[in-house]
Amino acid sequence: MKDALPVPGVVKYIASQLVYQTNGHLGNLDLSGADPWDLKADDHNITQGSNYHLMNLPSLERNRFLFRITMTPCGRKIDTCGSTLDFVAGIRDAIKAHQGLVDISILHGEISEENITLKDPTTDDDSHGMLIDFDCSVKSKGNVA
């Protein structure tokens, strides 16, 4: 997210704090040798019982992180816009921000109504909409366009 700081229309990152890591809640439990079970029958008849299948599943030991992030400025949800003009201006600025990210080889990864916020323009920043939530973003090698 720090790579996206110079892009207009992207929320500004101030600070973060690691709250929790999922690898800590397994304790000493070792799931590396666990076999997954698929309980469907080959002929789709539920009375046939169940079959054991080897499946390719992601590792059960994947470590996830929960962070608390402080960002600025505060915005409001896009469904709270007061007029069609507010809505269109917010979407326009989010699209501009997305293009700015693509120009520096960052893909947001989750553009949705929850990740576009509206804000009041200021003398420093005249945008009406911002992109937030960079959990799914990736930095690409080379040109992404």
Coordinates of C-alpha atoms in Angstrom, one line a residue:
M1 CA 0.0 0.0 0.0
K2 CA 2.9 2.3 0.6
D3 CA 3.8 2.1 -3.1
A4 CA 0.3 3.7 -3.9
L5 CA 0.9 6.8 -1.7
P6 CA 1.7 9.2 -4.5
V7 CA -1.4 8.3 -6.5
P8 CA -4.2 10.9 -6.3
G9 CA -7.6 9.4 -5.3
V10 CA -6.0 6.7 -3.1
V11 CA -6.5 6.8 0.6
K12 CA -3.3 7.9 2.5
Y13 CA -1.7 5.3 4.7
I14 CA -0.5 6.7 8.1
A15 CA 0.3 3.7 10.4
S16 CA -0.4 0.0 10.9
Q17 CA -0.2 -2.5 13.7
L18 CA -0.2 -6.3 13.6
V19 CA -3.2 -7.5 15.7
Y20 CA -3.1 -11.3 15.1
Q21 CA -1.5 -14.1 13.0
T22 CA -3.4 -17.3 12.3
N23 CA -0.4 -19.6 12.6
G24 CA -0.5 -18.9 16.4
H25 CA -4.0 -20.4 17.0
L26 CA -3.0 -23.9 15.8
G27 CA -0.6 -24.3 18.7
N28 CA 1.4 -27.5 18.3
L29 CA -1.2 -29.1 16.0
D30 CA 0.5 -30.6 12.9
L31 CA -1.8 -30.8 9.9
S32 CA 0.9 -31.4 7.3
G33 CA -0.1 -35.1 6.9
A34 CA -3.9 -34.6 7.0
D35 CA -5.9 -36.2 4.2
P36 CA -9.0 -34.4 3.0
W37 CA -12.2 -36.3 2.5
D38 CA -14.7 -35.8 -0.3
L39 CA -18.1 -37.3 0.6
K40 CA -19.8 -37.4 -2.8
A41 CA -20.5 -40.6 -4.8
D42 CA -19.2 -41.0 -8.3
D43 CA -22.8 -41.5 -9.7
H44 CA -24.3 -38.6 -7.7
N45 CA -26.6 -41.0 -5.9
I46 CA -26.4 -40.1 -2.2
T47 CA -27.4 -43.7 -1.1
Q48 CA -24.2 -45.1 -2.6
G49 CA -22.1 -44.0 0.4
S50 CA -19.0 -42.0 0.2
N51 CA -15.7 -42.3 -1.6
Y52 CA -12.2 -41.3 -0.7
H53 CA -10.6 -38.9 -3.2
L54 CA -7.2 -37.2 -3.1
M55 CA -7.8 -33.5 -3.8
N56 CA -5.5 -30.6 -4.3
L57 CA -6.3 -28.2 -1.5
P58 CA -4.4 -25.2 -0.2
S59 CA -2.2 -25.9 2.8
L60 CA -4.1 -25.8 6.1
E61 CA -1.1 -24.1 7.6
R62 CA -1.4 -20.9 5.6
N63 CA -0.6 -17.9 7.8
R64 CA -2.9 -15.0 7.6
F65 CA -2.5 -11.6 9.2
L66 CA -4.9 -9.1 10.8
F67 CA -3.7 -5.5 10.8
R68 CA -5.2 -2.4 12.2
I69 CA -4.5 0.5 9.7
T70 CA -4.9 4.2 10.2
M71 CA -5.7 6.1 7.0
T72 CA -6.8 9.6 6.0
P73 CA -9.0 11.3 5.0
C74 CA -12.3 9.9 6.4
G75 CA -14.8 9.2 3.7
R76 CA -18.4 8.0 3.5
K77 CA -20.0 5.1 1.8
I78 CA -20.8 5.6 -1.9
D79 CA -24.5 4.8 -1.3
T80 CA -24.8 7.9 0.9
C81 CA -24.2 10.3 -2.0
G82 CA -26.6 13.2 -2.1
S83 CA -26.9 13.5 -5.8
T84 CA -26.2 11.8 -9.1
L85 CA -23.4 14.3 -9.7
D86 CA -21.8 13.2 -6.4
F87 CA -22.0 9.6 -7.4
V88 CA -20.6 10.1 -10.9
A89 CA -17.8 12.3 -9.6
G90 CA -16.9 9.7 -6.9
I91 CA -16.8 6.8 -9.5
R92 CA -14.8 9.0 -11.9
D93 CA -12.2 9.7 -9.3
A94 CA -12.0 6.1 -8.3
I95 CA -11.4 5.1 -12.0
K96 CA -8.7 7.8 -12.2
A97 CA -7.1 6.4 -9.1
H98 CA -7.2 2.9 -10.5
Q99 CA -5.5 4.1 -13.7
G100 CA -2.9 5.8 -11.6
L101 CA -2.2 2.5 -9.8
V102 CA -2.0 0.6 -13.1
D103 CA 0.5 3.2 -14.3
I104 CA 2.8 2.2 -11.4
S105 CA 2.1 -1.5 -11.9
I106 CA -0.3 -2.0 -9.0
L107 CA -3.5 -3.9 -9.4
H108 CA -6.1 -3.2 -6.7
G109 CA -7.7 -6.6 -7.0
E110 CA -11.1 -5.8 -5.4
I111 CA -12.9 -2.8 -6.9
S112 CA -16.4 -2.8 -5.4
E113 CA -18.8 -0.3 -3.8
E114 CA -17.4 -1.1 -0.4
N115 CA -13.9 -0.1 -1.6
I116 CA -14.8 3.3 -3.1
T117 CA -15.5 6.1 -0.6
L118 CA -16.8 9.6 -1.1
K119 CA -15.1 12.6 0.4
D120 CA -15.4 16.4 0.2
P121 CA -12.8 18.0 -2.0
T122 CA -10.2 20.2 -0.4
T123 CA -7.8 22.9 -1.7
D124 CA -5.0 20.2 -1.7
D125 CA -7.1 17.5 -3.3
D126 CA -10.1 18.2 -5.5
S127 CA -11.2 14.5 -5.8
H128 CA -14.6 13.4 -4.7
G129 CA -13.9 9.6 -4.5
M130 CA -11.1 7.4 -3.2
L131 CA -10.0 3.8 -3.4
I132 CA -9.6 2.0 -0.1
D133 CA -8.8 -1.6 1.1
F134 CA -5.7 -2.9 -0.6
D135 CA -5.9 -6.4 0.9
C136 CA -6.1 -8.0 -2.5
S137 CA -3.7 -5.7 -4.3
V138 CA -0.6 -6.9 -6.0
K139 CA 2.5 -5.2 -7.3
S140 CA 3.1 -6.5 -10.8
K141 CA 6.5 -6.9 -12.5
G142 CA 6.4 -4.9 -15.7
N143 CA 3.4 -3.3 -17.5
V144 CA -0.1 -4.4 -16.3
A145 CA -2.0 -2.6 -19.0

